[in-house]
Amino acid sequence: MAIFYCHRTIIIVNFHFSDTEDEENETREHRQSETVDMQRPSEVAEEQTASTVVPSDSEGKKEAKPLLQRDSESEWIAEEIILLTNRSIEELTRGVFGKPYTRRKRPADRKETAPKEQSKYLDEDFIWQCASGHPYILPLFAKFYNCKKFRHYYISKYLPMTNLRKLIRIHVVLQTKVARAITAQIMCAIQFLHSNDIFHRNVNSKNILIDLEGKAKLSNFRYAVNCKESRGLHGHFFYQAPEVLSGGIYDLTADWFSLGICLYEMVMNHTPIENHCMRLNIKFQNLDFYGKIVVLLNCTYYIPKVFPKDLKLALIELLQKDPIDRLGYKDDLKAFREHPFFRSVDWKKLEYGLLVADLPNRK
C-alpha cells in the first residue's frame, strides 16, 4: 500500500498480492518473454526502416529500477509505478500477455539539470527524510522526479482511515481522552522536529492523518524549513499564530499555537475564527486579504464553561497571543509533563510510539 504525492495531489495506490496473483504474474512475465512477434512482413519492414528499437527484459529493468524491493506480499512494486507515471517511457502496443515499453529519445542538446522550480522541493525532501523515523510522523518510502512534466512524486505509507479534520466532521466532537491522546502524539512529533531545528509552519487538522490503530501521523512538509526563526505567512489562515499574521519575525513557538487550534477544533468542531465569525455573523470568505488579517488578529477564543478545568487551562495556555506566555515556549517538555491536562498520559508509551487513541466507531 502506498500514497502518491503529485503536485500536492494525493493518489492512493493499493496493490494486493496473493499466492494466485503471484503465480499469474510470474507466468505472465514468462509468457511475455517468450512471445513471438506475429506481425505482418510489411509491418516488420516498416518498423525496420524506422529503426525502432524495443528493449529486452534485461534492458527494461535497467531503465526502470525499482525504488524499493517487495519483501512481503502486501507491498507494492515501484517499478510498475514508474512505468505508469513516467512520461518518457512510451507504450508501443498492447498484447495478450503484456505491454512492451520503450524509452523515448531526448534531444542531444537538452540539459539534464534541475529547473528552478525543483529547488523549492529540495528542503522538503531532506526534511521529510530526516523526520521519517519518528513513530508519529508519516514516513517517506521513496521519491522520484519526472523531467518531462517537472513533477515530484512522493511514495509514503497508505493510511486507510482519514485525516483529523474529516474525523471531526464525522463525529462532530471528540471525547476529551481521544483529544488528549492525539494532542500528545502530535506534541511528541513537533518536539522531535524542534529538537532537530526543523520548523514545520503548517500544523493543522488536515495535515494530521489517523490510522486504524489510533495513531496520529504528522505530514505535509511543504513549508518546513531547517531553522529556528522564520518570516512570512505560510500554511492555512485559521491555524496561524498572531505573531505570524503580524508580519514580523517569529520562532518555533508558532507551531504550539497551531497545535492549540487543533485541540480547540477537536473539542468544539470548529476553529476559533470560525466560531468567532458565526457568533458575530461575519462572512470571512467575502473579506479581502487585509480584512481577514484584521479579523484573525482580533479573534476572541470562546471556551464553554462546561469544559473540564484542565482542558480549559490547556486551551488558554496554548492559545496565548504572547509567545512568551504560551505553553511550550522554548520547547519546554517538562511543562507538558507537569500540566494537569497531560498528567494522565502514559509518557513511556508515548516515547516508544505505543500510545494510541481510543477512536470512536465510525458511522
Short mmCIF file of C-alpha atoms in Angstrom, two decimals:
data_model
loop_
_atom_site.label_atom_id
_atom_site.label_comp_id
_atom_site.label_asym_id
_atom_site.label_seq_id
_atom_site.Cartn_x
_atom_site.Cartn_y
_atom_site.Cartn_z
CA MET A 1 0.00 0.00 0.00
CA ALA A 2 1.36 3.42 -0.88
CA ILE A 3 0.41 7.02 -1.47
CA PHE A 4 1.48 9.28 -4.31
CA TYR A 5 2.06 12.99 -3.75
CA CYS A 6 1.99 14.60 -7.18
CA HIS A 7 1.94 18.42 -7.03
CA ARG A 8 0.25 18.16 -3.63
CA THR A 9 -2.38 15.80 -5.03
CA ILE A 10 -2.59 12.51 -3.17
CA ILE A 11 -3.04 9.48 -5.41
CA ILE A 12 -3.72 6.31 -3.47
CA VAL A 13 -2.03 3.24 -4.91
CA ASN A 14 -3.18 -0.02 -3.38
CA PHE A 15 -1.50 -3.22 -4.52
CA HIS A 16 -2.66 -6.56 -3.11
CA PHE A 17 -0.65 -9.66 -3.92
CA SER A 18 -1.91 -13.15 -3.21
CA ASP A 19 -0.41 -16.52 -3.97
CA THR A 20 -2.55 -16.98 -7.06
CA GLU A 21 -1.79 -13.47 -8.30
CA ASP A 22 1.94 -14.01 -7.83
CA GLU A 23 1.74 -17.20 -9.86
CA GLU A 24 -0.26 -15.45 -12.56
CA ASN A 25 2.26 -12.56 -12.68
CA GLU A 26 5.17 -14.99 -12.95
CA THR A 27 3.51 -16.95 -15.74
CA ARG A 28 2.55 -13.71 -17.48
CA GLU A 29 6.12 -12.41 -17.39
CA HIS A 30 7.39 -15.79 -18.58
CA ARG A 31 4.94 -15.82 -21.48
CA GLN A 32 5.72 -12.22 -22.34
CA SER A 33 9.42 -13.02 -22.61
CA GLU A 34 8.64 -15.98 -24.89
CA THR A 35 6.06 -14.29 -27.12
CA VAL A 36 6.76 -14.33 -30.83
CA ASP A 37 6.17 -11.30 -33.00
CA MET A 38 3.08 -12.18 -35.06
CA GLN A 39 3.07 -9.06 -37.22
CA ARG A 40 2.80 -8.98 -40.96
CA PRO A 41 6.01 -8.86 -43.08
CA SER A 42 5.06 -5.38 -44.36
CA GLU A 43 4.72 -4.08 -40.82
CA VAL A 44 8.05 -5.63 -39.88
CA ALA A 45 9.73 -3.95 -42.82
CA GLU A 46 8.23 -0.59 -41.89
CA GLU A 47 9.50 -0.96 -38.35
CA GLN A 48 12.98 -1.87 -39.56
CA THR A 49 13.12 1.19 -41.81
CA ALA A 50 12.00 3.37 -38.92
CA SER A 51 14.75 1.75 -36.80
CA THR A 52 12.50 1.31 -33.80
CA VAL A 53 14.33 -0.44 -31.01
CA VAL A 54 12.32 -2.39 -28.44
CA PRO A 55 14.32 -3.04 -25.29
CA SER A 56 14.51 -6.53 -23.92
CA ASP A 57 13.54 -7.55 -20.41
CA SER A 58 17.05 -7.01 -19.10
CA GLU A 59 17.24 -3.55 -20.67
CA GLY A 60 13.83 -2.66 -19.29
CA LYS A 61 15.00 -3.43 -15.79
CA LYS A 62 17.97 -1.16 -16.27
CA GLU A 63 15.77 1.67 -17.46
CA ALA A 64 13.24 1.44 -14.60
CA LYS A 65 14.99 0.31 -11.46
CA PRO A 66 12.69 -0.39 -8.53
CA LEU A 67 12.94 2.12 -5.74
CA LEU A 68 12.09 -0.47 -3.10
CA GLN A 69 12.15 -4.22 -3.24
CA ARG A 70 8.99 -6.11 -2.42
CA ASP A 71 9.77 -8.03 0.76
CA SER A 72 6.23 -9.20 1.51
CA GLU A 73 3.09 -9.94 -0.45
CA SER A 74 1.26 -6.80 0.67
CA GLU A 75 3.90 -4.33 -0.53
CA TRP A 76 3.93 -2.52 -3.86
CA ILE A 77 6.36 -2.59 -6.72
CA ALA A 78 7.85 0.80 -7.50
CA GLU A 79 8.88 -0.30 -10.98
CA GLU A 80 5.25 -0.59 -12.06
CA ILE A 81 4.57 2.86 -10.61
CA ILE A 82 7.39 4.36 -12.67
CA LEU A 83 6.00 2.78 -15.84
CA LEU A 84 2.59 4.26 -15.13
CA THR A 85 3.79 7.77 -14.29
CA ASN A 86 7.00 8.38 -16.24
CA ARG A 87 6.07 10.12 -19.48
CA SER A 88 9.46 9.41 -21.01
CA ILE A 89 8.52 5.73 -21.29
CA GLU A 90 6.35 5.10 -24.34
CA GLU A 91 3.94 2.22 -24.77
CA LEU A 92 4.48 0.52 -28.12
CA THR A 93 1.44 -1.74 -28.38
CA ARG A 94 -0.88 -3.90 -26.36
CA GLY A 95 -0.62 -7.66 -26.50
CA VAL A 96 -2.38 -10.57 -24.91
CA PHE A 97 0.27 -11.27 -22.29
CA GLY A 98 1.64 -7.79 -21.57
CA LYS A 99 2.58 -4.31 -22.76
CA PRO A 100 6.03 -3.61 -24.24
CA TYR A 101 7.55 -0.21 -23.45
CA THR A 102 10.41 1.75 -24.90
CA ARG A 103 12.13 4.88 -23.73
CA ARG A 104 11.74 7.99 -25.87
CA LYS A 105 14.86 9.55 -27.30
CA ARG A 106 15.65 13.01 -25.98
CA PRO A 107 17.34 15.77 -27.93
CA ALA A 108 21.09 15.76 -27.63
CA ASP A 109 21.25 19.44 -26.66
CA ARG A 110 18.77 19.08 -23.81
CA LYS A 111 20.29 19.71 -20.40
CA GLU A 112 19.64 17.30 -17.56
CA THR A 113 19.95 19.94 -14.86
CA ALA A 114 17.07 20.55 -12.48
CA PRO A 115 14.86 23.57 -13.24
CA LYS A 116 14.40 26.46 -10.88
CA GLU A 117 11.04 25.10 -9.75
CA GLN A 118 12.74 21.94 -8.50
CA SER A 119 14.89 23.74 -5.94
CA LYS A 120 11.90 24.52 -3.70
CA TYR A 121 11.33 20.79 -3.21
CA LEU A 122 14.86 20.05 -2.03
CA ASP A 123 14.22 21.26 1.51
CA GLU A 124 11.03 19.23 1.73
CA ASP A 125 12.80 16.07 0.55
CA PHE A 126 15.66 16.49 3.00
CA ILE A 127 13.46 17.38 5.98
CA TRP A 128 10.94 14.62 5.34
CA GLN A 129 13.72 12.03 5.06
CA CYS A 130 15.26 13.20 8.34
CA ALA A 131 11.92 13.03 10.16
CA SER A 132 10.65 9.74 8.69
CA GLY A 133 11.92 7.61 11.56
CA HIS A 134 9.58 9.07 14.17
CA PRO A 135 6.52 6.92 15.05
CA TYR A 136 4.11 9.89 14.86
CA ILE A 137 5.37 11.30 11.55
CA LEU A 138 4.25 9.96 8.19
CA PRO A 139 7.21 8.00 6.75
CA LEU A 140 8.68 8.69 3.33
CA PHE A 141 9.49 5.47 1.47
CA ALA A 142 10.77 6.78 -1.84
CA LYS A 143 10.57 9.65 -4.32
CA PHE A 144 11.27 10.27 -7.97
CA TYR A 145 11.13 13.16 -10.40
CA ASN A 146 9.57 13.36 -13.85
CA CYS A 147 11.78 15.55 -16.02
CA LYS A 148 9.17 15.77 -18.77
CA LYS A 149 6.37 17.31 -16.70
CA PHE A 150 8.55 18.69 -13.86
CA ARG A 151 6.58 16.74 -11.29
CA HIS A 152 7.71 15.32 -7.96
CA TYR A 153 6.25 12.05 -6.72
CA TYR A 154 6.39 11.05 -3.05
CA ILE A 155 5.62 7.49 -2.05
CA SER A 156 4.53 7.05 1.54
CA LYS A 157 2.50 4.77 3.76
CA TYR A 158 -1.16 4.31 2.93
CA LEU A 159 -3.49 5.06 5.85
CA PRO A 160 -7.00 3.75 5.13
CA MET A 161 -8.60 5.90 7.86
CA THR A 162 -8.75 9.66 7.20
CA ASN A 163 -7.27 12.94 8.38
CA LEU A 164 -8.20 14.64 11.62
CA ARG A 165 -10.46 17.22 10.01
CA LYS A 166 -12.68 14.61 8.38
CA LEU A 167 -12.72 12.58 11.58
CA ILE A 168 -14.03 15.61 13.47
CA ARG A 169 -16.68 16.26 10.80
CA ILE A 170 -17.87 12.65 11.10
CA HIS A 171 -18.18 12.57 14.90
CA VAL A 172 -18.95 16.31 15.41
CA VAL A 173 -16.76 16.45 18.54
CA LEU A 174 -14.23 14.05 20.02
CA GLN A 175 -14.08 12.87 23.59
CA THR A 176 -11.60 14.54 25.90
CA LYS A 177 -9.49 11.39 26.27
CA VAL A 178 -9.26 10.99 22.49
CA ALA A 179 -8.34 14.65 22.02
CA ARG A 180 -5.72 14.33 24.78
CA ALA A 181 -4.08 11.29 23.17
CA ILE A 182 -3.96 12.81 19.67
CA THR A 183 -2.63 16.11 21.01
CA ALA A 184 0.09 14.29 22.95
CA GLN A 185 1.14 12.34 19.86
CA ILE A 186 1.44 15.45 17.69
CA MET A 187 3.17 17.24 20.55
CA CYS A 188 5.78 14.48 20.61
CA ALA A 189 6.26 14.81 16.82
CA ILE A 190 6.63 18.60 17.00
CA GLN A 191 9.09 18.27 19.87
CA PHE A 192 11.17 15.88 17.76
CA LEU A 193 11.19 18.32 14.83
CA HIS A 194 12.17 21.27 17.01
CA SER A 195 14.98 19.28 18.64
CA ASN A 196 16.45 18.87 15.15
CA ASP A 197 15.94 22.58 14.27
CA ILE A 198 13.03 21.83 11.93
CA PHE A 199 10.21 24.38 11.77
CA HIS A 200 7.02 22.82 10.37
CA ARG A 201 4.99 26.07 10.00
CA ASN A 202 1.87 24.27 8.72
CA VAL A 203 0.40 22.24 11.59
CA ASN A 204 -3.34 21.86 11.01
CA SER A 205 -6.01 19.18 11.24
CA LYS A 206 -5.81 18.40 7.53
CA ASN A 207 -2.11 17.51 7.79
CA ILE A 208 -2.67 15.14 10.72
CA LEU A 209 -3.52 11.66 9.46
CA ILE A 210 -5.13 8.99 11.64
CA ASP A 211 -4.60 5.26 11.14
CA LEU A 212 -6.84 2.40 12.23
CA GLU A 213 -4.82 1.77 15.39
CA GLY A 214 -5.46 5.27 16.70
CA LYS A 215 -2.05 6.79 15.97
CA ALA A 216 -1.75 10.29 14.57
CA LYS A 217 0.81 10.99 11.84
CA LEU A 218 2.06 14.48 11.07
CA SER A 219 2.52 15.04 7.32
CA ASN A 220 2.98 17.69 4.60
CA PHE A 221 6.44 19.24 4.96
CA ARG A 222 5.93 21.67 2.09
CA TYR A 223 6.57 24.77 4.20
CA ALA A 224 9.01 23.17 6.65
CA VAL A 225 12.41 24.82 6.98
CA ASN A 226 15.60 23.87 8.76
CA CYS A 227 15.87 26.93 11.01
CA LYS A 228 14.58 28.26 14.32
CA GLU A 229 13.16 31.56 13.04
CA SER A 230 11.11 32.49 10.03
CA ARG A 231 9.13 35.28 8.46
CA GLY A 232 6.07 35.47 6.24
CA LEU A 233 2.69 33.76 6.11
CA HIS A 234 2.76 30.01 5.40
CA GLY A 235 0.00 27.46 5.62
CA HIS A 236 -3.68 27.86 6.44
CA PHE A 237 -5.07 31.16 7.73
CA PHE A 238 -7.09 29.65 10.58
CA TYR A 239 -4.10 27.96 12.25
CA GLN A 240 -1.55 30.77 12.19
CA ALA A 241 -0.27 32.44 15.36
CA PRO A 242 -0.75 36.21 15.87
CA GLU A 243 3.00 36.86 15.51
CA VAL A 244 2.87 35.17 12.09
CA LEU A 245 -0.07 37.30 10.95
CA SER A 246 1.60 40.50 12.13
CA GLY A 247 4.34 40.09 9.51
CA GLY A 248 7.32 40.10 11.86
CA ILE A 249 9.94 37.51 12.72
CA TYR A 250 8.65 34.55 14.73
CA ASP A 251 10.19 31.42 16.20
CA LEU A 252 9.28 27.77 16.75
CA THR A 253 6.60 28.65 19.32
CA ALA A 254 4.15 29.29 16.46
CA ASP A 255 3.78 25.53 15.98
CA TRP A 256 2.43 25.19 19.54
CA PHE A 257 -0.25 27.77 18.80
CA SER A 258 -1.29 25.74 15.75
CA LEU A 259 -1.46 22.64 17.95
CA GLY A 260 -3.77 24.55 20.31
CA ILE A 261 -6.05 25.37 17.36
CA CYS A 262 -6.22 21.65 16.52
CA LEU A 263 -7.12 20.81 20.13
CA TYR A 264 -9.81 23.51 20.08
CA GLU A 265 -11.22 22.08 16.84
CA MET A 266 -11.33 18.55 18.27
CA VAL A 267 -13.49 19.55 21.24
CA MET A 268 -15.53 22.31 19.55
CA ASN A 269 -15.93 21.03 15.95
CA HIS A 270 -14.81 24.47 14.71
CA THR A 271 -11.68 26.56 14.80
CA PRO A 272 -11.73 29.73 16.94
CA ILE A 273 -12.01 32.01 13.92
CA GLU A 274 -14.94 30.01 12.53
CA ASN A 275 -16.70 30.18 15.88
CA HIS A 276 -15.94 33.91 16.11
CA CYS A 277 -17.39 34.61 12.65
CA MET A 278 -20.54 32.58 13.34
CA ARG A 279 -21.20 34.40 16.62
CA LEU A 280 -20.70 37.87 15.07
CA ASN A 281 -22.23 36.95 11.67
CA ILE A 282 -19.05 37.77 9.75
CA LYS A 283 -18.65 36.36 6.25
CA PHE A 284 -14.96 35.62 6.29
CA GLN A 285 -14.75 34.43 2.69
CA ASN A 286 -16.08 37.74 1.36
CA LEU A 287 -13.33 39.78 3.03
CA ASP A 288 -10.16 40.85 1.27
CA PHE A 289 -6.68 39.89 2.45
CA TYR A 290 -6.23 42.75 4.90
CA GLY A 291 -9.76 42.34 6.23
CA LYS A 292 -9.07 38.69 7.01
CA ILE A 293 -5.86 39.61 8.83
CA VAL A 294 -7.73 42.17 10.98
CA VAL A 295 -10.43 39.66 11.90
CA LEU A 296 -7.85 37.00 12.77
CA LEU A 297 -5.85 39.35 14.98
CA ASN A 298 -8.99 40.47 16.84
CA CYS A 299 -10.45 37.00 17.21
CA THR A 300 -11.79 36.00 20.63
CA TYR A 301 -11.39 32.41 21.77
CA TYR A 302 -14.71 31.32 23.20
CA ILE A 303 -14.36 28.41 25.66
CA PRO A 304 -17.55 26.94 27.17
CA LYS A 305 -17.82 26.90 30.95
CA VAL A 306 -18.89 23.25 30.95
CA PHE A 307 -15.43 22.13 29.86
CA PRO A 308 -13.20 20.49 32.48
CA LYS A 309 -10.77 22.81 34.23
CA ASP A 310 -7.67 21.03 32.89
CA LEU A 311 -8.97 21.25 29.31
CA LYS A 312 -9.80 24.94 29.64
CA LEU A 313 -6.36 25.59 31.12
CA ALA A 314 -4.65 23.77 28.24
CA LEU A 315 -6.60 25.77 25.63
CA ILE A 316 -5.90 29.07 27.37
CA GLU A 317 -2.16 28.41 27.67
CA LEU A 318 -1.73 27.04 24.14
CA LEU A 319 -3.70 29.92 22.57
CA GLN A 320 -1.81 32.73 24.29
CA LYS A 321 -1.19 35.59 21.86
CA ASP A 322 2.13 36.40 23.54
CA PRO A 323 4.64 33.66 22.65
CA ILE A 324 6.47 34.04 25.98
CA ASP A 325 3.35 33.09 27.97
CA ARG A 326 2.42 30.22 25.64
CA LEU A 327 2.64 26.58 26.70
CA GLY A 328 5.66 25.01 25.04
CA TYR A 329 7.75 28.18 24.92
CA LYS A 330 11.39 27.26 24.21
CA ASP A 331 10.21 23.64 23.72
CA ASP A 332 9.85 23.05 27.44
CA LEU A 333 8.76 19.41 27.51
CA LYS A 334 8.66 19.48 31.30
CA ALA A 335 5.80 21.97 31.14
CA PHE A 336 3.71 19.47 29.17
CA ARG A 337 4.52 16.62 31.55
CA GLU A 338 3.50 18.62 34.60
CA HIS A 339 0.40 20.14 33.02
CA PRO A 340 -2.89 18.90 34.54
CA PHE A 341 -4.37 18.10 31.13
CA PHE A 342 -1.47 15.80 30.14
CA ARG A 343 -0.84 14.34 33.58
CA SER A 344 -2.78 11.15 32.79
CA VAL A 345 -0.75 10.44 29.62
CA ASP A 346 1.50 7.39 29.72
CA TRP A 347 4.75 9.08 28.72
CA LYS A 348 6.72 5.85 28.42
CA LYS A 349 4.31 4.51 25.80
CA LEU A 350 4.35 7.89 24.10
CA GLU A 351 8.14 7.97 23.82
CA TYR A 352 8.25 4.42 22.42
CA GLY A 353 5.43 5.14 19.95
CA LEU A 354 2.96 2.76 21.61
CA LEU A 355 0.37 5.29 22.75
CA VAL A 356 -2.88 5.05 20.77
CA ALA A 357 -6.17 6.92 20.93
CA ASP A 358 -9.41 5.12 21.66
CA LEU A 359 -11.17 6.21 18.50
CA PRO A 360 -14.99 6.07 18.36
CA ASN A 361 -16.68 3.74 15.93
CA ARG A 362 -17.23 5.27 12.52
CA LYS A 363 -20.82 5.80 11.44
#
